Every structure is written in C-alpha cells, then in structure tokens.
Amino acid sequence: MADTDAGPARPAQPPRKSVLAVETNGLDVIGDAERKGRPAQLFWPWFASNVSVLGLSYGSFALGFGIGFWQALAAGIAGIVFSFLLCGLVSVAGKRGSAPTMVLSRAAFGVRGNRLPSAVSWVLTVGWETVLVILATLATATVFDRLGWGGGTATKIAALAVVSVLTVLAGVVGFDLIMRMQTAITVVTAALTAVYIVLSADGIHWKTVQALPDGSAQDVIGALVFLMTGFGLGWVNAAADYARYLPRRTPGTAVAGWTTLGASAAPVVLFVFGLLLAGSSKDLSEAIAADPVGALTAALPAWFLVPYALVAVLGLVGGAVLDIYSSGLALLAVGVRLPRYAAAAVDGVLMIAGTVYIVFFSEGFLSAFTGFLTTLGVPVAAWCGIMLADIALRSRPYDDAALFYREGRYGDIRRLPIAVLIAATAAGWGLVTNSAAHWLSWQGYLLGPLGLGGTTGRWASANLGVLAALILAFAATAVLQRGRVARQEERQRDAPGSRAGSAATGMAQGSQGPDSPAPQRT
C-alpha cells in the first residue's frame, strides 16, 4: 500500500537493518505481526520527553499566581499527576486500536468529522515543538554567554541548527529511532539533572520559602489549571501514538500505569525543586520569565555549564521529538495526502520558522507562552473529555477498517460530538482570561454574566474554562452517546471475525485513500 494511503493493517514488514531506516507506517493500523514489546517500555519515551529542566521553571510559573509554597506544591503535584493520568487513559485506545491517537478519535467524530479536532491537535503539537526548540536555543546562548564564548546571534543560529537537525531527523526517520534516542536521553539527562540538583541545592533558603504569603483559592485553581495544560494536557492528543505498537493482549491498566508513571515521575521532582529555588530568590524567579531554562544557570559553577547545556538541550529535544512525530500524524489525519516522513518534514520547517521569529524578532516569551497554553488548552481539554468518555463506553477493540472509510460503522461526520466540542470550547473560552497577551483579550466573556466578577474579578486568573471544557465534554458524551456506542458494539459482536474481514477489505481498497467511501460493513 502506498505511503500516502491511510488504510488498515499492513502486511508485516521485514526487520529493519538499520535504526536509520525510515518508518513507512503513517496513519496505518499496525499489524499484529509488527506489535511487540512490553508496557514497561512505555516508561522510556514518556520519561525522556518530560525530564527536561523546563520542569524546574514551572515552580516559578506557579508562584507567579501569587500563592504560597504549600499551595503551589499541592497544585503542582495534583496538576502534573492528574493530567498525565489522562494521557495514560487515552493511551489505552492505542492498544485497543493500533492506530494513531487522532485516527482513533474518528470513532467518536466520524472519519471526516474528526478533521476539526485533528487540526487543533496539529496546531498544538507544532506549537509545542516550536516552544521546546526556542528554549533549547535560548538556553545554549545563555550558557555560552556565561562562559565568555559569546551568546549572540551566531551562537543562537548554531544552536538552532543543531537542535533542529536532531529533532527533524528523529521525526522523519520515525518510531525505532525515537525509541532508541529516548532511552539514551533518559539515562543521560536523569544523571546530569541529579548533579544539577546537588550543585544548586545551596541556593534554597527554607525560611524564605516558608514566608511566601498564601494566595486565594482562585489563585490556586489558576496555578493548577496552568500546570495541567503545561504538562499532561499538552500530550493527550498524542498519547496513543506509542501504545499502538504493543500487542493487543497487553493489559490496559499496565498501559495507563506505565504511561502515567513515566510521564509524571521526572516533572514532579523537578517541579518541587524548582519551586524551592524560585521561592528562595525573587530575582531568579523574575529571570525565569524571560529565559525559563537559561536563567537556571545562575545557581551553577562555571565548570558544570557545558554539562548543563547538554542536559537542557537533550531534555528539550526529547520532548520536541515526540511532538514532531505526532504533529506529522495529526497533519495526515487532517486530510493532507503526504507520506508520514514528508509531513514531519513540513512541520519541521514550520517549527524552524516559528523559532526564528520568536528568538530573533520577538520579545516577552512567557506572556505568549501562557496565552498559547490556555487558549489551545480549552479545545484540547474538550476533545479529551469526549475521547475519554468514548473509550469508557467501549468494551471491544476498534473496528480497524471502519476508522478509514466513511460508510463504516463510525460514520462520516458525527454532528453531535462536533457540536459538543464546539459548545464546550465556547464555554471554556468564556471562563479563561489572557491579560498578558492582548490579542486574546476577547476571552472571559462568561465571567461577568455568571457572577464571577468579570475579567478583572477574583476568578479571572483561575482559568476555570479548561476544567469546564473537560468536564462538560465528558459528561455530555457519556450521556448522549451511550446508545450509539452500544449499537456499534452490538453490531461488532454479531459479526464473527469482523476485524480480520474488515482489515482484509480495507487493504484491498487501500488505494482509495484515507477518506474513501466503502460498502456498509456489518
């Protein structure tokens, strides 16, 4: 089947001779012969993509909401673990269906109806990979400046080139190289991060941290939601992309558990330590807003600056690699007809362009970052609520072929889930504010009518819209879609061997393309 096709299960591929062999799977369902490994292997890519020293900076971001240490600690741990638990639950769909996350989402939205959430997913992942490359570039320049080697334009260009090559190469080559890279990144960054913590620990002043005044309940909720969007909610739309390579018999609890553990272990430790550092120094906390990773070099001796640059860049690359792989898949799910590796290359070009603009022509990183997270966090939270409810309502594996054909059991355009997504997003945007980004000042339009004090009131910084979108979308889907999902499951149960038969039919019709109509199945 051609690379541009997004048809069901492929024939087993021969073993790759080189880790640099380009992965040919795109939106394809992974055939049983290609599915291998154990759920514990999910720990490595998720740990590597979240062990970045950027996690330290979130301590400063949390305190920026005007809350005390214990409040920030509670908000941070709850936000990190809960948001990555959402990733773990979504990843179970990958084991059931063997397709990328934004293809499995078609079961809820329909084959073409799913293009809307796929487009949002694509923007989010391209945005995140750009953010991570920006941070790696700025951090390298800061380290070189402290060493007296020059941290100007030439250094930034060189850093951008190196980071971009690593990220785009991994995204283009695909799954096998990514898994190898993430394992190596995990070992190196974990060891060097431990050294960083030891060397900078004397910058912690417990009395100063304890003296931080507490904030209001609204401020705590605002920090909680920001941390959720900055961690797990930024990954939910890609959570099943790696679990799809596991055997179908893998227990779902193990898939969810290893994903949650691998993703949240490093961020929790880094967040707590970053909270202690930022709470001990107001100057450091303010510097982090301008250069979230580079500012952390202030606590280091000169001899460790080069190893710090290595750990910072590798950690950020680990996250960017997963993002560019998933952004390529999301672009294909939107309906763009390209091979997977070409889609990843396109996203790489956009990533580099965005990085050049922010690093060389723009100012005020944190305000743009906050606005980006909150604004896209709302529709992603709504999609996550719909997806989680859809997964919970199903007890059987996905009908592989029906994920690719408009006349299959999942349909073409499911209006109700799309309406729920739009309504939950509209409600969510009405309950968030982005005062730091003037171009998002239109948000928060429901805070006044609902008696929450308007865009300048006490609830303005709570960003309730993210939680509201998640909960509303989940509840509406669980109630309104229960009957439809039950009928789909019943039809699938009454069709013996439907998965194999559908897969074979889909392969025969693969040349029709990703959204081609096919005869009605069972």
Tab-separated table of C-alpha atoms in Angstrom, residues 60-438:
chain	number	residue	atom	x	y	z
A	60	SER	CA	8.454	29.937	39.237
A	61	PHE	CA	5.400	29.936	36.959
A	62	ALA	CA	3.252	28.544	39.795
A	63	LEU	CA	4.459	31.121	42.300
A	64	GLY	CA	3.665	33.782	39.714
A	65	PHE	CA	-0.013	33.208	40.528
A	66	GLY	CA	0.616	34.790	43.925
A	67	ILE	CA	0.349	31.641	46.032
A	68	GLY	CA	2.440	30.215	48.866
A	69	PHE	CA	4.780	27.237	48.827
A	70	TRP	CA	2.390	24.634	50.220
A	71	GLN	CA	-0.400	25.802	47.942
A	72	ALA	CA	1.896	25.625	44.925
A	73	LEU	CA	3.144	22.182	45.982
A	74	ALA	CA	-0.390	20.790	46.188
A	75	ALA	CA	-1.432	22.390	42.897
A	76	GLY	CA	1.712	21.163	41.171
A	77	ILE	CA	1.570	17.525	42.226
A	78	ALA	CA	-2.176	17.285	41.592
A	79	GLY	CA	-1.950	19.037	38.226
A	80	ILE	CA	1.008	17.012	36.972
A	81	VAL	CA	-0.176	13.561	38.050
A	82	PHE	CA	-3.825	14.037	37.094
A	83	SER	CA	-3.035	15.490	33.682
A	84	PHE	CA	-0.642	12.643	32.856
A	85	LEU	CA	-3.215	10.141	34.112
A	86	LEU	CA	-5.441	11.489	31.346
A	87	CYS	CA	-2.631	10.614	28.915
A	88	GLY	CA	-2.458	7.126	30.384
A	89	LEU	CA	-6.173	6.588	29.904
A	90	VAL	CA	-6.106	7.833	26.307
A	91	SER	CA	-3.104	5.600	25.565
A	92	VAL	CA	-5.285	2.547	26.261
A	93	ALA	CA	-7.072	3.316	22.996
A	94	GLY	CA	-3.789	2.761	21.149
A	95	LYS	CA	-3.533	-0.758	22.487
A	96	ARG	CA	-7.129	-1.455	21.506
A	97	GLY	CA	-6.966	0.032	18.052
A	98	SER	CA	-3.319	0.044	16.914
A	99	ALA	CA	-3.742	3.398	15.140
A	100	PRO	CA	-2.508	6.922	15.963
A	101	THR	CA	-4.474	8.900	18.523
A	102	MET	CA	-6.068	11.238	16.011
A	103	VAL	CA	-7.228	8.291	13.892
A	104	LEU	CA	-8.800	6.525	16.871
A	105	SER	CA	-10.624	9.789	17.543
A	106	ARG	CA	-12.599	9.100	14.352
A	107	ALA	CA	-14.658	6.562	16.292
A	108	ALA	CA	-16.189	9.482	18.163
A	109	PHE	CA	-16.315	12.188	15.476
A	110	GLY	CA	-16.587	10.223	12.237
A	111	VAL	CA	-13.940	9.863	9.553
A	112	ARG	CA	-14.165	13.379	8.122
A	113	GLY	CA	-15.754	14.937	11.187
A	114	ASN	CA	-12.510	14.206	13.009
A	115	ARG	CA	-10.613	16.685	10.824
A	116	LEU	CA	-11.594	19.537	13.147
A	117	PRO	CA	-10.008	18.112	16.336
A	118	SER	CA	-7.098	16.849	14.218
A	119	ALA	CA	-6.418	20.406	13.064
A	120	VAL	CA	-6.417	21.638	16.665
A	121	SER	CA	-4.084	18.787	17.608
A	122	TRP	CA	-1.740	19.669	14.762
A	123	VAL	CA	-1.524	23.331	15.789
A	124	LEU	CA	-0.891	22.350	19.413
A	125	THR	CA	1.896	19.874	18.676
A	126	VAL	CA	3.625	22.171	16.174
A	127	GLY	CA	3.364	24.948	18.750
A	128	TRP	CA	4.861	22.805	21.490
A	129	GLU	CA	7.761	21.550	19.392
A	130	THR	CA	8.490	25.171	18.469
A	131	VAL	CA	8.418	26.233	22.125
A	132	LEU	CA	10.883	23.497	23.075
A	133	VAL	CA	13.306	24.374	20.272
A	134	ILE	CA	13.103	28.048	21.265
A	135	LEU	CA	14.007	27.165	24.840
A	136	ALA	CA	16.922	24.977	23.754
A	137	THR	CA	18.273	27.785	21.575
A	138	LEU	CA	17.989	30.427	24.307
A	139	ALA	CA	19.491	28.134	26.943
A	140	THR	CA	22.531	27.399	24.791
A	141	ALA	CA	23.091	31.108	24.160
A	142	THR	CA	22.880	31.859	27.885
A	143	VAL	CA	25.428	29.176	28.755
A	144	PHE	CA	27.869	30.359	26.081
A	145	ASP	CA	27.473	33.927	27.307
A	146	ARG	CA	28.326	32.935	30.891
A	147	LEU	CA	31.389	31.051	29.669
A	148	GLY	CA	32.573	34.098	27.737
A	149	TRP	CA	32.287	32.284	24.424
A	150	GLY	CA	29.691	34.674	23.045
A	151	GLY	CA	25.958	34.234	23.298
A	152	GLY	CA	24.904	36.425	20.400
A	153	THR	CA	23.301	35.817	17.048
A	154	ALA	CA	25.934	33.403	15.741
A	155	THR	CA	25.597	31.165	18.796
A	156	LYS	CA	21.821	31.157	18.546
A	157	ILE	CA	21.937	30.241	14.868
A	158	ALA	CA	24.345	27.380	15.552
A	159	ALA	CA	22.244	26.112	18.471
A	160	LEU	CA	19.072	26.324	16.402
A	161	ALA	CA	20.726	24.367	13.600
A	162	VAL	CA	21.905	21.536	15.859
A	163	VAL	CA	18.630	21.205	17.751
A	164	SER	CA	16.581	21.369	14.557
A	165	VAL	CA	18.638	18.664	12.848
A	166	LEU	CA	18.233	16.289	15.798
A	167	THR	CA	14.508	16.929	16.077
A	168	VAL	CA	13.624	16.779	12.402
A	169	LEU	CA	15.863	13.749	11.772
A	170	ALA	CA	14.110	11.757	14.501
A	171	GLY	CA	10.679	12.887	13.311
A	172	VAL	CA	11.391	11.903	9.725
A	173	VAL	CA	13.025	8.525	10.480
A	174	GLY	CA	10.270	7.560	12.913
A	175	PHE	CA	9.423	5.149	15.691
A	176	ASP	CA	12.520	2.938	16.018
A	177	LEU	CA	14.998	5.813	16.111
A	178	ILE	CA	12.786	7.744	18.518
A	179	MET	CA	12.652	4.826	20.960
A	180	ARG	CA	16.442	4.426	20.824
A	181	MET	CA	17.021	8.153	21.258
A	182	GLN	CA	14.578	8.439	24.146
A	183	THR	CA	16.250	5.626	26.062
A	184	ALA	CA	19.656	7.287	25.711
A	185	ILE	CA	18.246	10.727	26.552
A	186	THR	CA	16.612	9.302	29.677
A	187	VAL	CA	19.883	7.930	31.048
A	188	VAL	CA	21.999	10.989	30.265
A	189	THR	CA	19.530	13.656	31.332
A	190	ALA	CA	18.479	11.857	34.516
A	191	ALA	CA	22.100	11.561	35.655
A	192	LEU	CA	23.038	15.142	34.811
A	193	THR	CA	19.830	16.526	36.286
A	194	ALA	CA	20.656	14.773	39.565
A	195	VAL	CA	24.064	16.508	39.527
A	196	TYR	CA	22.344	19.854	38.846
A	197	ILE	CA	20.095	19.390	41.881
A	198	VAL	CA	23.072	18.623	44.127
A	199	LEU	CA	25.084	21.620	42.887
A	200	SER	CA	22.262	24.134	43.153
A	201	ALA	CA	20.750	22.895	46.420
A	202	ASP	CA	22.638	25.514	48.463
A	203	GLY	CA	20.538	28.168	46.723
A	204	ILE	CA	17.486	27.010	48.663
A	205	HIS	CA	16.561	29.094	51.724
A	206	TRP	CA	13.776	27.321	53.542
A	207	LYS	CA	12.803	30.261	55.756
A	208	THR	CA	12.358	32.477	52.724
A	209	VAL	CA	10.264	29.835	51.029
A	210	GLN	CA	8.076	29.337	54.081
A	211	ALA	CA	7.496	33.057	54.372
A	212	LEU	CA	5.816	33.302	50.967
A	213	PRO	CA	2.262	34.569	51.562
A	214	ASP	CA	-0.660	32.364	50.646
A	215	GLY	CA	-2.975	33.307	47.826
A	216	SER	CA	-6.703	32.842	47.340
A	217	ALA	CA	-8.446	29.657	46.349
A	218	GLN	CA	-8.964	31.158	42.903
A	219	ASP	CA	-5.203	31.687	42.529
A	220	VAL	CA	-4.523	28.064	43.498
A	221	ILE	CA	-7.015	26.822	40.907
A	222	GLY	CA	-5.393	29.057	38.311
A	223	ALA	CA	-1.979	27.550	39.036
A	224	LEU	CA	-3.441	24.033	38.990
A	225	VAL	CA	-5.033	24.538	35.577
A	226	PHE	CA	-1.908	26.172	34.139
A	227	LEU	CA	0.201	23.225	35.281
A	228	MET	CA	-2.297	20.768	33.825
A	229	THR	CA	-2.143	22.494	30.448
A	230	GLY	CA	1.638	22.783	30.601
A	231	PHE	CA	2.141	19.105	31.347
A	232	GLY	CA	-0.306	16.293	30.573
A	233	LEU	CA	-2.944	18.202	28.600
A	234	GLY	CA	-0.223	19.121	26.152
A	235	TRP	CA	0.268	15.411	25.406
A	236	VAL	CA	-3.211	13.829	25.472
A	237	ASN	CA	-3.701	14.262	21.741
A	238	ALA	CA	-0.614	12.102	21.102
A	239	ALA	CA	-0.930	9.652	23.983
A	240	ALA	CA	-1.881	6.568	21.939
A	241	ASP	CA	0.784	7.026	19.246
A	242	TYR	CA	3.270	4.761	21.038
A	243	ALA	CA	0.986	2.281	22.781
A	244	ARG	CA	-0.292	1.223	19.339
A	245	TYR	CA	2.880	-0.826	18.865
A	246	LEU	CA	2.121	-3.049	21.888
A	247	PRO	CA	0.424	-6.460	21.477
A	248	ARG	CA	-3.362	-6.410	21.721
A	249	ARG	CA	-3.299	-8.715	24.756
A	250	THR	CA	-1.421	-6.101	26.820
A	251	PRO	CA	-3.470	-5.174	29.928
A	252	GLY	CA	-4.963	-1.706	29.660
A	253	THR	CA	-4.145	-0.948	33.295
A	254	ALA	CA	-0.462	-1.601	32.598
A	255	VAL	CA	-0.521	0.692	29.561
A	256	ALA	CA	-2.138	3.504	31.547
A	257	GLY	CA	0.063	2.932	34.580
A	258	TRP	CA	3.433	2.915	32.813
A	259	THR	CA	2.477	5.923	30.709
A	260	THR	CA	1.423	7.910	33.788
A	261	LEU	CA	4.470	6.878	35.806
A	262	GLY	CA	6.980	7.534	33.042
A	263	ALA	CA	5.491	10.902	32.167
A	264	SER	CA	4.965	12.288	35.677
A	265	ALA	CA	7.953	10.966	37.673
A	266	ALA	CA	10.532	13.498	36.487
A	267	PRO	CA	8.195	16.550	36.344
A	268	VAL	CA	7.093	16.069	39.956
A	269	VAL	CA	10.692	16.009	41.231
A	270	LEU	CA	11.778	18.897	39.004
A	271	PHE	CA	8.744	20.992	39.881
A	272	VAL	CA	9.271	20.627	43.624
A	273	PHE	CA	12.947	21.524	43.382
A	274	GLY	CA	12.212	24.431	41.044
A	275	LEU	CA	9.585	25.647	43.487
A	276	LEU	CA	12.174	25.717	46.256
A	277	LEU	CA	14.705	27.571	44.085
A	278	ALA	CA	12.253	30.174	42.800
A	279	GLY	CA	10.750	30.670	46.247
A	280	SER	CA	14.220	31.363	47.632
A	281	SER	CA	15.119	34.104	45.162
A	282	LYS	CA	12.817	36.742	43.717
A	283	ASP	CA	15.491	37.741	41.190
A	284	LEU	CA	15.757	34.167	39.889
A	285	SER	CA	12.002	33.851	39.651
A	286	GLU	CA	11.760	37.024	37.565
A	287	ALA	CA	14.669	35.967	35.313
A	288	ILE	CA	12.944	32.673	34.536
A	289	ALA	CA	10.055	34.582	32.955
A	290	ALA	CA	12.403	35.899	30.254
A	291	ASP	CA	14.561	32.785	29.754
A	292	PRO	CA	12.982	29.805	31.533
A	293	VAL	CA	15.892	27.418	31.054
A	294	GLY	CA	18.914	29.686	30.697
A	295	ALA	CA	18.110	31.596	33.908
A	296	LEU	CA	18.682	28.429	35.924
A	297	THR	CA	22.424	28.610	35.204
A	298	ALA	CA	22.747	31.345	37.851
A	299	ALA	CA	22.992	28.702	40.573
A	300	LEU	CA	25.757	26.717	38.842
A	301	PRO	CA	29.563	26.779	38.967
A	302	ALA	CA	31.243	27.544	35.653
A	303	TRP	CA	32.648	24.012	35.242
A	304	PHE	CA	29.161	22.500	35.054
A	305	LEU	CA	27.784	24.902	32.474
A	306	VAL	CA	28.634	22.726	29.487
A	307	PRO	CA	27.082	19.584	31.026
A	308	TYR	CA	24.065	21.744	31.945
A	309	ALA	CA	23.736	22.882	28.342
A	310	LEU	CA	23.828	19.229	27.300
A	311	VAL	CA	21.121	18.167	29.744
A	312	ALA	CA	18.973	21.167	28.881
A	313	VAL	CA	19.187	20.645	25.139
A	314	LEU	CA	18.726	16.871	25.279
A	315	GLY	CA	15.744	17.128	27.578
A	316	LEU	CA	14.053	19.669	25.340
A	317	VAL	CA	14.897	17.668	22.218
A	318	GLY	CA	13.331	14.596	23.851
A	319	GLY	CA	10.013	16.416	24.073
A	320	ALA	CA	10.298	18.028	20.644
A	321	VAL	CA	10.971	14.642	19.023
A	322	LEU	CA	7.711	13.157	20.290
A	323	ASP	CA	5.859	16.305	19.264
A	324	ILE	CA	7.145	16.389	15.695
A	325	TYR	CA	6.332	12.701	15.211
A	326	SER	CA	2.788	13.215	16.462
A	327	SER	CA	2.317	16.517	14.640
A	328	GLY	CA	3.104	14.743	11.369
A	329	LEU	CA	0.463	12.126	12.131
A	330	ALA	CA	-2.030	14.855	13.055
A	331	LEU	CA	-1.375	16.629	9.757
A	332	LEU	CA	-2.186	13.414	7.896
A	333	ALA	CA	-5.335	12.996	9.987
A	334	VAL	CA	-6.477	16.449	8.860
A	335	GLY	CA	-6.581	15.017	5.333
A	336	VAL	CA	-3.251	16.126	3.870
A	337	ARG	CA	-2.017	13.466	1.440
A	338	LEU	CA	1.682	13.061	2.135
A	339	PRO	CA	3.923	10.256	3.334
A	340	ARG	CA	4.416	10.405	7.115
A	341	TYR	CA	8.061	11.416	6.840
A	342	ALA	CA	7.184	14.277	4.468
A	343	ALA	CA	4.527	15.539	6.887
A	344	ALA	CA	7.115	15.522	9.688
A	345	ALA	CA	9.493	17.473	7.443
A	346	VAL	CA	6.809	20.089	6.720
A	347	ASP	CA	6.218	20.518	10.441
A	348	GLY	CA	9.969	20.843	10.928
A	349	VAL	CA	10.075	23.778	8.509
A	350	LEU	CA	7.226	25.494	10.391
A	351	MET	CA	8.985	24.799	13.697
A	352	ILE	CA	12.196	26.422	12.497
A	353	ALA	CA	10.341	29.446	11.097
A	354	GLY	CA	8.498	29.963	14.382
A	355	THR	CA	11.702	29.656	16.370
A	356	VAL	CA	13.494	32.204	14.189
A	357	TYR	CA	10.665	34.693	14.690
A	358	ILE	CA	10.471	34.355	18.470
A	359	VAL	CA	14.238	34.219	19.103
A	360	PHE	CA	15.333	36.983	16.753
A	361	PHE	CA	12.335	39.266	16.298
A	362	SER	CA	10.004	38.958	19.279
A	363	GLU	CA	10.105	39.730	22.993
A	364	GLY	CA	8.214	38.619	26.081
A	365	PHE	CA	8.334	34.837	25.902
A	366	LEU	CA	6.266	33.995	28.977
A	367	SER	CA	3.195	36.053	28.061
A	368	ALA	CA	2.963	34.446	24.640
A	369	PHE	CA	3.594	31.025	26.176
A	370	THR	CA	0.853	31.448	28.771
A	371	GLY	CA	-1.648	32.639	26.187
A	372	PHE	CA	-0.785	29.769	23.866
A	373	LEU	CA	-1.225	27.118	26.565
A	374	THR	CA	-4.501	28.432	27.925
A	375	THR	CA	-6.156	29.152	24.579
A	376	LEU	CA	-5.375	25.792	22.972
A	377	GLY	CA	-5.753	24.013	26.308
A	378	VAL	CA	-9.513	24.619	26.202
A	379	PRO	CA	-10.383	22.800	22.936
A	380	VAL	CA	-7.859	20.063	23.712
A	381	ALA	CA	-9.487	19.567	27.126
A	382	ALA	CA	-12.889	19.372	25.416
A	383	TRP	CA	-11.589	16.817	22.913
A	384	CYS	CA	-10.008	14.847	25.776
A	385	GLY	CA	-13.330	14.731	27.624
A	386	ILE	CA	-15.087	13.384	24.529
A	387	MET	CA	-12.329	10.865	23.842
A	388	LEU	CA	-12.219	9.590	27.434
A	389	ALA	CA	-15.985	9.127	27.529
A	390	ASP	CA	-15.911	7.331	24.172
A	391	ILE	CA	-13.158	4.994	25.410
A	392	ALA	CA	-15.046	4.315	28.643
A	393	LEU	CA	-18.222	3.433	26.745
A	394	ARG	CA	-16.434	0.813	24.622
A	395	SER	CA	-15.569	-2.708	25.753
A	396	ARG	CA	-14.355	-4.108	22.421
A	397	PRO	CA	-11.359	-3.387	20.169
A	398	TYR	CA	-11.874	-0.814	17.446
A	399	ASP	CA	-13.071	-1.946	14.019
A	400	ASP	CA	-9.818	-1.176	12.214
A	401	ALA	CA	-11.176	-0.744	8.703
A	402	ALA	CA	-14.130	1.383	9.803
A	403	LEU	CA	-11.694	4.021	11.069
A	404	PHE	CA	-10.762	4.773	7.451
A	405	TYR	CA	-13.982	4.547	5.445
A	406	ARG	CA	-16.880	6.953	5.585
A	407	GLU	CA	-19.502	4.219	5.163
A	408	GLY	CA	-18.133	2.181	8.073
A	409	ARG	CA	-19.726	1.841	11.483
A	410	TYR	CA	-18.151	5.069	12.785
A	411	GLY	CA	-19.702	7.173	10.048
A	412	ASP	CA	-18.548	10.192	8.093
A	413	ILE	CA	-19.403	13.335	10.089
A	414	ARG	CA	-20.848	12.886	13.565
A	415	ARG	CA	-22.629	16.167	14.218
A	416	LEU	CA	-23.386	15.659	17.900
A	417	PRO	CA	-19.777	15.141	19.099
A	418	ILE	CA	-18.653	18.062	16.924
A	419	ALA	CA	-21.378	20.229	18.458
A	420	VAL	CA	-20.271	19.135	21.941
A	421	LEU	CA	-16.659	20.026	21.099
A	422	ILE	CA	-17.625	23.476	19.833
A	423	ALA	CA	-20.011	24.186	22.716
A	424	ALA	CA	-17.552	23.041	25.393
A	425	THR	CA	-14.786	25.110	23.788
A	426	ALA	CA	-17.016	28.184	23.636
A	427	ALA	CA	-17.946	27.746	27.287
A	428	GLY	CA	-14.293	27.218	28.207
A	429	TRP	CA	-13.015	30.287	26.396
A	430	GLY	CA	-15.699	32.290	28.158
A	431	LEU	CA	-14.185	31.288	31.516
A	432	VAL	CA	-10.486	31.968	30.878
A	433	THR	CA	-8.550	35.212	30.573
A	434	ASN	CA	-5.266	36.065	28.900
A	435	SER	CA	-4.421	39.567	30.061
A	436	ALA	CA	-0.713	39.006	29.317
A	437	ALA	CA	-1.488	38.530	25.625
A	438	HIS	CA	-3.507	41.486	24.308
